[in-house]
Amino acid sequence: MMYLCYIFFLITTAFSTNAELEELDWWQNTVIYQVYPRSFKDSNGDGIGDLRGIKEMANYFNETGIGAIWLSPIFESPQADFGYDISNFMEIDSIYGTMDDFLSLKNELKKFGIRILLDFVPNHSSDEHEWFKKSVQRIDPYTEYYVWHDGKFNEDGERVPPNNWRTYFDGSAWEWSEERGQYYLHQFTFKQPDFNYKSPKLLDEMKEVLKFWLNAGIDGFRMDALPYIMEDDEFKDEPLIDSNTKDDNYTYFLLDHIYTRDQPGTYKIVEEFRTVLDEYTNKDKQTKLMLVEAYATINYTMDYYSQETPRAHMPFNFNFITYLKKTSSAVDIKNTINLWLDNMPKGQWANWVLGNHDNMRLASRFGQEMVDPMNMLTMMLPGTAITYYGEEIGMADFTIRWDQTVDPSGKNGGEAKFEVNSRDPCRTPFQWNDSQNAGFSTSQRTWLPVNSNYWNLNLVFQNECNRSHYKTYKTLVQLRSLPTIARGNLTMHTISKWVLVLTRQLEGHDTFYTILNVGTEQETIILNEYFQSVPLQMIVRASSINAFQTENDYIDTNQPLEMRPKSSLVLSY
């Protein structure tokens, strides 16, 4: 077999965490695990996951090594967008339980040292929120809590929306209120009217929401859809991305959203929110974490990091979702990692995300064989790892029929386009075992159907296997606590177009090599030909389930190391 020497590209990037000699804060040295409550565990047999169900599985987080969980919205809501349309920010929705259930869950997690983060939705409320009802009636101070406009008249004398702004789900972003006699802005569904942050009293109200939950003992927030919270004062039309494109019936992605996203005032609001979290950090002597969702260009995203004034601890890093696909090369992956590290402000902390409730699952986006390599990548990079529920066992998207579709994004696209737009496939119930509904619920029907592969893709089965995605994931979580992985330098090497090697080093501690073959052909590597400083033997610390080598095997670095397609290893000495 021919060796790869003749296509060896030694392209390296060194990265130091700036924390090599410092003790890391709790959020820097953990795995944050996203729980989608509707789909995690149903305790009462109604087919919908709930807080008591999550509490039942608290020991699962502990056994896996999870340090913090983030709950998608659990607040009182008509569920028009499954909790992102909130009618009361300070109440638990009865679907999920009660405030006592929430406090019981929090306390159970605390027994294991597991922290809890909540979703904070600052851009909008439900149209069933009391604030909106009073705003419609022009009852002060609520009159100005939302974005209202008179609209304009067209050539036929008909009243029409004030501009061409549109909802993320397509269609006009303006809805007429007959009672108030004005249009209100909604950048998502018409059931989600946008807040007006030019109202100081609205900002104060939202700060009180943060304080309420911080007083309840939570450890921080994931903040939703922050790029949308401020809009242009002049309500100008947004331009087409391509002026030659026909504007077909209010399609969102045809416009360049220069007046409804990423406005300068957005970051001032973020700073205001951060002051509240820092107040509680100082009081409790433990950091209250602020994670922000910002699908934006790299420069706008980096602006969410703290500047001269504290902002977010981290904006979510969606680059693996945005830029990588099944056919991405080792060079593509390396460049995507560098895109974040090279642009991250000095002294800030990285994070790595592979999936969430809005995107295709890891196994569906990259292929089942890439579950371990991609989990290995995020766990072995410097920074915080964030896992979407089910990614640790390699759950995949499931085909949801039109008559089963519940996601408003999918339903809004109609039967012709629902499969393209729906987020239901990545939100199916967790696959605990091979019993009815994968052990998620005793109900005859669940809110979304369980993936039919649950009979052989489930947690119990993977725990019983000698090698499995879950066992590999647990091993990787354990490795993250070691000083080198937590605080060491990073160097990246692309040995070929398809083989990427990450080196993590910290003086006085073990050195780690993570090797990924992301190609579709077997690759052969002689480590001593590329890394002359390595010893004659290295030990396998973790391996993908499709690798020739297994954990605790010894590798002779002078001999050919065979890497199956889509396989990965963590070695150390």
C-alpha positions as a printed Julia matrix, in Angstrom:
573×3 Matrix{Float64}:
   0.0    0.0     0.0
   1.35   3.39   -0.94
   2.08   5.73    1.92
   0.85   9.3     2.08
   4.27  10.94    2.19
   4.0   12.33   -1.3
   0.81  14.23   -0.47
   1.86  15.38    2.96
   0.84  18.95    3.66
   2.06  20.07    7.05
  -0.19  23.03    7.66
  -0.27  23.97   11.3
  -1.99  26.45   13.48
  -0.96  27.02   17.07
  -3.54  28.12   19.61
  -3.05  28.84   23.28
  -6.04  29.19   25.55
  -4.59  32.1    27.58
  -5.61  30.06   30.59
  -2.75  27.6    30.76
  -1.69  28.71   34.21
  -5.13  29.76   35.43
  -7.9   27.75   37.03
 -10.77  27.4    34.6
 -14.28  28.54   35.44
 -17.0   25.87   35.6
 -18.42  26.66   32.15
 -15.01  26.36   30.49
 -14.31  22.88   31.77
 -17.58  21.07   31.14
 -19.97  19.72   28.54
 -23.23  21.64   28.14
 -26.07  19.34   27.08
 -29.19  20.67   25.39
 -32.41  19.04   26.53
 -35.45  19.54   24.3
 -38.04  18.92   27.04
 -40.89  17.76   24.77
 -38.7   14.92   23.51
 -36.53  13.83   26.43
 -38.69  11.76   28.83
 -42.43  11.61   29.43
 -43.36  10.85   33.06
 -47.17  10.95   32.85
 -47.99   9.1    29.64
 -49.41  12.01   27.65
 -46.85  11.59   24.86
 -44.97  14.81   25.67
 -41.75  15.02   27.66
 -41.83  16.93   30.94
 -39.79  18.12   33.92
 -40.45  15.06   36.05
 -39.24  12.92   33.17
 -36.02  14.89   33.01
 -35.61  14.49   36.77
 -36.05  10.71   36.4
 -33.01  10.71   34.14
 -30.81  13.01   36.25
 -28.45  10.17   37.01
 -27.98   9.66   33.27
 -26.37  13.09   33.02
 -24.17  12.23   35.99
 -23.09   8.87   34.57
 -22.33  10.45   31.2
 -20.24  13.21   32.77
 -22.42  16.15   31.75
 -21.69  19.28   33.78
 -24.63  21.48   32.78
 -27.93  21.1    30.98
 -29.7   23.76   28.97
 -33.48  23.43   28.8
 -35.28  24.66   25.71
 -38.29  26.82   26.74
 -40.52  25.44   29.49
 -42.5   28.63   30.11
 -46.25  29.17   29.83
 -47.08  29.2    26.14
 -49.85  28.48   23.61
 -47.17  26.33   21.91
 -47.61  27.98   18.5
 -43.83  27.64   18.13
 -43.37  25.0    20.83
 -42.45  27.29   23.67
 -40.73  30.1    21.82
 -44.05  31.98   21.97
 -44.19  32.8    25.67
 -47.37  34.08   27.35
 -45.84  34.31   30.82
 -42.07  34.42   31.3
 -42.35  33.65   35.01
 -44.56  30.55   34.92
 -43.94  26.93   33.93
 -46.26  25.62   31.24
 -48.59  22.93   32.61
 -47.52  20.62   29.76
 -44.12  20.36   31.45
 -45.25  20.53   35.08
 -45.2   23.1    37.85
 -42.75  25.44   39.5
 -42.35  22.83   42.24
 -41.41  20.3    39.55
 -38.82  22.7    38.2
 -37.29  23.36   41.62
 -37.28  19.63   42.34
 -35.41  19.01   39.07
 -32.93  21.77   39.84
 -32.27  20.38   43.31
 -31.86  16.83   41.98
 -29.3   18.03   39.46
 -27.45  19.98   42.14
 -26.97  16.73   44.09
 -24.78  15.57   41.22
 -23.08  18.94   40.81
 -24.9   19.53   37.52
 -25.83  23.11   36.67
 -28.95  24.25   34.88
 -29.39  26.88   32.16
 -32.7   28.2    30.86
 -33.7   29.54   27.46
 -34.32  33.3    27.51
 -36.39  34.59   24.57
 -35.87  38.37   24.43
 -37.05  39.16   20.88
 -40.77  38.54   21.26
 -43.6   37.19   23.36
 -46.79  35.36   22.51
 -49.71  37.47   21.3
 -51.53  35.95   24.29
 -49.18  37.64   26.77
 -50.87  40.21   29.0
 -48.34  42.82   27.9
 -49.4   42.44   24.27
 -53.1   42.49   25.09
 -52.6   45.76   26.97
 -50.42  47.13   24.19
 -53.23  46.47   21.72
 -55.52  48.47   24.02
 -52.93  51.28   24.32
 -52.71  50.86   28.08
 -49.52  52.52   29.33
 -46.71  51.64   29.82
 -47.45  48.64   27.57
 -48.43  50.85   24.63
 -44.83  50.99   23.43
 -43.7   47.5    24.5
 -44.07  46.21   20.92
 -43.19  47.53   17.46
 -46.26  49.21   15.95
 -46.74  51.13   12.69
 -49.64  52.79   10.88
 -48.69  51.27    7.55
 -49.13  53.13    4.27
 -51.58  53.37    1.37
 -50.98  51.95   -2.08
 -52.04  53.4    -5.43
 -55.53  51.98   -5.0
 -55.93  53.67   -1.63
 -55.67  50.39    0.25
 -53.81  50.21    3.53
 -50.72  47.99    3.26
 -47.77  47.12    5.53
 -45.17  49.86    6.0
 -42.38  48.02    4.14
 -41.26  44.73    2.64
 -39.94  43.21    5.85
 -40.81  39.56    6.15
 -41.01  36.78    8.67
 -38.34  34.11    8.91
 -41.06  31.62    7.97
 -41.83  33.64    4.76
 -44.62  36.15    4.27
 -45.0   39.7     5.54
 -43.56  40.44    8.97
 -46.5   42.8     9.63
 -49.9   41.84   11.03
 -52.84  44.21   11.21
 -54.57  44.7    14.57
 -58.13  45.89   13.99
 -58.54  46.81   17.64
 -55.46  49.03   17.84
 -55.67  50.21   14.24
 -51.99  49.55   13.52
 -49.69  46.86   12.22
 -47.39  45.01   14.63
 -44.03  43.52   13.69
 -43.37  39.78   14.01
 -40.15  38.39   12.57
 -41.33  34.86   13.33
 -44.97  33.68   13.4
 -47.83  36.19   13.71
 -48.34  34.67   17.17
 -44.93  36.11   18.2
 -45.04  39.94   18.21
 -41.62  41.61   18.41
 -40.66  43.64   21.48
 -39.66  47.29   21.19
 -36.38  47.76   23.03
 -36.54  51.5    22.49
 -38.88  51.36   25.47
 -36.76  51.58   28.66
 -39.62  50.08   30.64
 -39.73  47.02   28.4
 -35.99  46.52   28.97
 -36.56  46.77   32.72
 -39.34  44.17   32.5
 -37.03  41.72   30.72
 -34.33  42.3    33.31
 -36.88  41.37   35.96
 -37.48  38.1    34.11
 -33.75  37.33   34.35
 -33.72  38.17   38.05
 -36.76  35.99   38.74
 -35.05  32.86   37.44
 -31.67  33.74   38.92
 -33.43  34.06   42.28
 -34.8   30.57   41.65
 -31.2   29.32   41.6
 -30.38  28.75   37.94
 -26.82  29.06   36.65
 -27.34  31.13   33.52
 -29.16  31.52   30.23
 -29.0   30.62   26.59
 -30.37  33.74   24.89
 -32.43  33.17   21.77
 -32.37  35.0    18.41
 -30.47  38.06   19.56
 -29.67  39.43   16.08
 -33.38  40.26   15.64
 -34.06  42.33   18.76
 -33.46  45.78   17.22
 -34.7   47.23   13.92
 -34.02  50.29   11.8
 -35.82  53.43   13.05
 -36.84  54.56    9.56
 -38.55  51.29    8.55
 -36.84  51.27    5.15
 -37.38  48.48    2.61
 -34.69  45.8     2.64
 -32.87  45.24   -0.66
 -32.85  42.03   -2.68
 -29.63  40.06   -2.37
 -29.66  39.71   -6.15
 -31.37  42.64   -7.88
 -32.05  40.41  -10.89
 -34.07  37.94   -8.81
 -37.83  38.05   -9.01
 -39.27  38.73   -5.56
 -41.68  35.82   -5.23
 -44.29  36.37   -2.57
 -42.31  37.45    0.46
 -39.61  34.77    0.58
 -37.34  35.55    3.53
 -33.99  34.51    2.11
 -34.27  36.66   -1.0
 -33.63  39.82    1.03
 -30.5   41.23    2.58
 -31.72  41.9     6.11
 -29.72  45.02    6.8
 -32.53  46.78    8.68
 -33.95  43.96   10.8
 -30.79  42.16   11.97
 -27.44  42.94   13.56
 -28.28  46.54   14.41
 -25.66  48.43   16.5
 -28.08  48.87   19.39
 -28.34  45.1    19.77
 -25.04  44.93   21.6
 -26.07  47.63   24.06
 -29.07  45.5    25.06
 -26.75  42.51   25.48
 -24.58  44.59   27.79
 -27.66  45.49   29.83
 -28.58  41.83   30.22
 -25.02  40.98   31.24
 -25.11  43.51   34.09
 -27.92  41.5    35.66
 -26.01  38.22   35.43
 -22.85  39.81   36.81
 -24.78  41.17   39.77
 -25.73  37.61   40.71
 -22.26  36.3    39.89
 -20.79  38.72   42.4
 -23.46  37.9    44.97
 -23.22  34.11   44.68
 -19.47  33.97   43.94
 -20.26  31.65   41.03
 -20.45  32.68   37.39
 -23.92  33.06   35.9
 -23.34  32.09   32.31
 -24.57  34.02   29.28
 -24.62  32.09   25.99
 -26.13  33.81   22.98
 -27.59  32.47   19.75
 -26.4   34.57   16.84
 -26.56  33.17   13.33
 -24.57  36.01   11.81
 -21.44  36.75    9.82
 -18.21  36.14   11.71
 -17.59  39.81   12.53
 -21.09  40.37   13.92
 -20.88  37.1    15.84
 -17.57  38.01   17.46
 -19.04  41.33   18.6
 -21.15  39.39   21.11
 -18.01  38.51   23.04
 -17.13  40.95   25.8
 -15.46  44.11   24.57
 -14.52  47.04   26.81
 -17.88  46.41   28.45
 -18.88  42.83   29.34
 -21.23  41.18   26.86
 -21.78  37.42   26.46
 -19.38  34.85   27.85
 -19.71  33.12   24.45
 -21.78  33.35   21.3
 -22.67  29.89   20.03
 -20.23  28.67   17.4
 -22.39  27.29   14.58
 -19.59  27.05   12.02
 -19.58  23.23   11.97
 -23.28  23.41   11.12
 -23.0   26.28    8.65
 -19.86  25.41    6.7
 -19.3   21.65    6.87
 -21.07  18.79    5.07
 -20.61  15.1     4.24
 -17.97  15.79    1.58
 -15.91  18.29    3.6
 -12.19  17.57    3.6
  -9.65  17.73    6.43
  -8.58  21.09    5.0
 -12.19  22.33    5.14
 -12.48  21.26    8.77
  -9.19  22.89    9.71
 -10.19  26.13    7.99
 -13.54  26.11    9.76
 -11.85  25.71   13.14
  -9.45  28.53   12.32
 -12.29  30.79   11.21
 -13.4   30.9    14.83
 -10.04  30.86   16.56
  -8.46  33.47   14.29
 -11.36  35.9    14.75
 -12.07  35.33   18.43
 -11.05  38.38   20.5
  -7.98  37.93   22.65
  -8.68  36.43   26.05
 -12.06  34.95   25.08
 -13.15  31.3    25.16
 -14.17  29.08   22.25
 -17.06  26.63   21.98
 -18.04  23.93   19.51
 -21.57  22.97   18.45
 -22.61  20.07   16.19
 -26.39  20.28   16.37
 -29.49  21.77   17.95
 -33.28  21.83   17.67
 -33.21  23.92   14.47
 -30.84  21.84   12.32
 -30.32  18.37   10.88
 -28.79  15.94   13.31
 -25.1   15.11   13.17
 -25.7   11.56   11.87
 -27.95  12.83    9.09
 -25.77  15.75    8.08
 -22.42  13.92    8.01
 -23.43  10.25    7.89
 -23.65   7.68   10.69
 -19.96   6.74   10.39
 -18.96  10.32   11.2
 -20.73  10.45   14.58
 -17.63   9.45   16.54
 -15.1   11.5    14.53
 -17.19  14.66   14.86
 -17.88  14.13   18.56
 -14.16  13.46   18.98
 -13.32  16.69   17.19
 -15.51  18.89   19.38
 -14.38  17.2    22.59
 -10.66  17.39   21.87
 -10.59  21.03   20.73
  -9.86  23.77   23.28
 -13.09  25.33   24.51
 -16.51  24.3    25.74
 -18.3   21.38   24.05
 -22.07  21.66   23.55
 -24.11  18.51   22.8
 -27.68  18.28   21.48
 -29.63  15.48   23.15
 -29.22  12.16   21.35
 -25.99  13.05   19.56
 -24.1   10.94   22.09
 -25.83   7.8    20.78
 -25.88   8.88   17.14
 -29.6    9.58   16.77
 -30.59  10.52   13.23
 -33.36  12.58   11.67
 -36.58  10.68   11.05
 -38.95  11.07    8.11
 -42.07  12.88    9.34
 -45.07  12.76    6.99
 -47.07  15.85    6.08
 -50.0   14.66    8.2
 -47.62  14.29   11.18
 -45.92  17.67   10.74
 -46.31  20.07   13.66
 -43.44  22.53   13.21
 -44.82  25.92   12.07
 -41.88  26.32    9.71
 -42.82  23.09    7.95
 -46.57  23.73    7.98
 -46.1   27.24    6.62
 -44.3   25.83    3.57
 -47.31  23.7     2.68
 -47.29  20.09    1.57
 -45.03  20.84   -1.39
 -42.19  22.31    0.71
 -42.72  21.0     4.23
 -39.83  18.51    4.13
 -37.37  21.27    3.26
 -38.59  23.64    5.97
 -39.63  21.37    8.85
 -37.5   21.0    11.95
 -39.55  18.06   13.23
 -37.11  15.36   11.97
 -34.37  16.47   14.41
 -36.75  16.76   17.39
 -37.99  13.19   17.73
 -38.06  11.52   21.19
 -34.9   10.23   22.85
 -34.27   6.53   22.23
 -33.73   5.02   25.66
 -34.35   1.34   24.89
 -36.14  -1.03   22.5
 -39.5   -1.07   24.31
 -42.62   0.8    23.18
 -41.78   4.35   22.02
 -38.12   3.62   22.79
 -38.87   3.97   26.5
 -39.73   7.64   26.05
 -43.45   7.36   26.84
 -46.18   4.84   27.64
 -48.62   6.74   25.44
 -50.01   5.04   22.33
 -48.93   8.07   20.32
 -46.19  10.58   21.05
 -46.15  14.26   20.04
 -43.73  13.3    17.26
 -43.22   9.69   16.22
 -40.15   7.91   17.53
 -37.54   7.09   14.9
 -38.22   3.55   13.66
 -34.55   2.61   14.08
 -34.94   2.67   17.88
 -35.04  -1.15   18.02
 -31.27  -1.25   17.47
 -30.23   2.37   18.05
 -30.87   3.06   21.69
 -29.0    3.75   24.91
 -29.48   0.34   26.55
 -28.21  -1.49   23.48
 -25.15   0.75   23.28
 -24.38   0.26   26.95
 -24.4   -3.51   26.38
 -22.08  -3.37   23.34
 -18.34  -3.64   23.7
 -17.99  -0.57   21.49
 -20.65   2.03   20.8
 -21.15   5.72   20.09
 -22.21   6.25   23.68
 -19.18   4.5    25.19
 -16.88   6.5    22.94
 -18.68   9.69   23.95
 -18.29   8.91   27.66
 -14.59   8.27   27.19
 -14.19  11.61   25.42
 -16.02  13.44   28.22
 -13.61  11.9    30.73
 -10.59  12.95   28.66
 -11.8   16.55   28.63
 -11.11  16.83   32.35
  -7.38  16.14   31.86
  -5.15  19.24   32.06
  -3.83  18.94   28.5
  -7.29  18.84   26.92
  -8.66  21.47   29.27
  -5.82  23.97   28.99
  -3.2   22.82   26.5
  -1.99  24.31   23.23
  -3.49  23.26   19.92
  -1.62  22.55   16.7
  -3.43  21.3    13.6
  -1.87  19.31   10.76
  -3.49  18.23    7.51
  -1.48  15.12    6.59
  -3.49  14.74    3.4
  -6.62  16.23    1.96
  -8.62  13.81    4.11
  -6.56  13.25    7.28
  -6.53  15.83   10.05
  -4.38  15.59   13.18
  -4.9   17.73   16.26
  -2.03  17.94   18.73
  -2.72  19.1    22.28
   0.31  19.81   24.52
   0.83  21.15   28.02
   4.19  21.14   29.74
   4.4   18.49   32.44
   1.38  16.57   31.19
   0.53  13.94   28.58
   0.53  14.96   24.93
  -2.51  13.99   22.83
  -2.9   13.33   19.11
  -6.4   13.18   17.64
  -6.42  11.64   14.16
  -9.43  11.83   11.84
  -9.74  10.21    8.44
 -12.78  12.01    7.01
 -12.38  10.57    3.53
 -14.04   7.6     1.84
 -10.88   5.49    1.43
  -8.53   3.79    3.85
  -5.45   5.85    4.69
  -2.04   4.7     5.93
   0.07   6.88    8.2
   3.51   6.37    9.73
   3.47   8.8    12.62
   7.25   9.06   12.97
   7.51  10.29    9.38
   5.38  13.31   10.2
   6.04  13.87   13.9
   9.68  13.18   14.7
   9.27  14.01   18.39
   6.81  11.21   19.11
   8.04   8.21   21.12
   8.2    4.7    19.7
   4.91   3.79   21.31
   1.65   5.66   21.91
  -1.51   4.4    23.6
  -5.03   4.59   22.18
  -7.16   6.65   24.58
 -10.33   6.66   22.47
 -11.39   5.18   19.16
 -14.37   5.42   16.85
 -16.4    2.23   16.66
 -15.27   1.67   13.06
 -11.55   1.95   13.84
  -9.17  -1.03   13.6
  -7.65  -0.03   16.92
  -9.43  -0.14   20.29
  -8.98   1.7    23.55
  -5.74   0.83   25.42
  -4.06  -0.63   22.33
  -0.42   0.36   21.84
   0.63   1.94   18.54
   4.14   1.48   17.14
   4.84   4.89   15.63
   7.43   3.44   13.22
   4.85   1.11   11.7
   1.98   1.91    9.31
  -1.13   3.07   11.13
  -4.17   1.98    9.13
  -7.18   4.29    9.29
 -10.48   3.08    7.91
 -12.67   5.59    6.06
 -14.5    7.92    8.47
 -12.58   6.61   11.49
 -10.82   8.46   14.27
  -8.45   7.91   17.19
  -7.15   9.74   20.23
  -3.55   8.75   21.09
  -1.34   9.93   23.91
   2.1    9.55   25.43
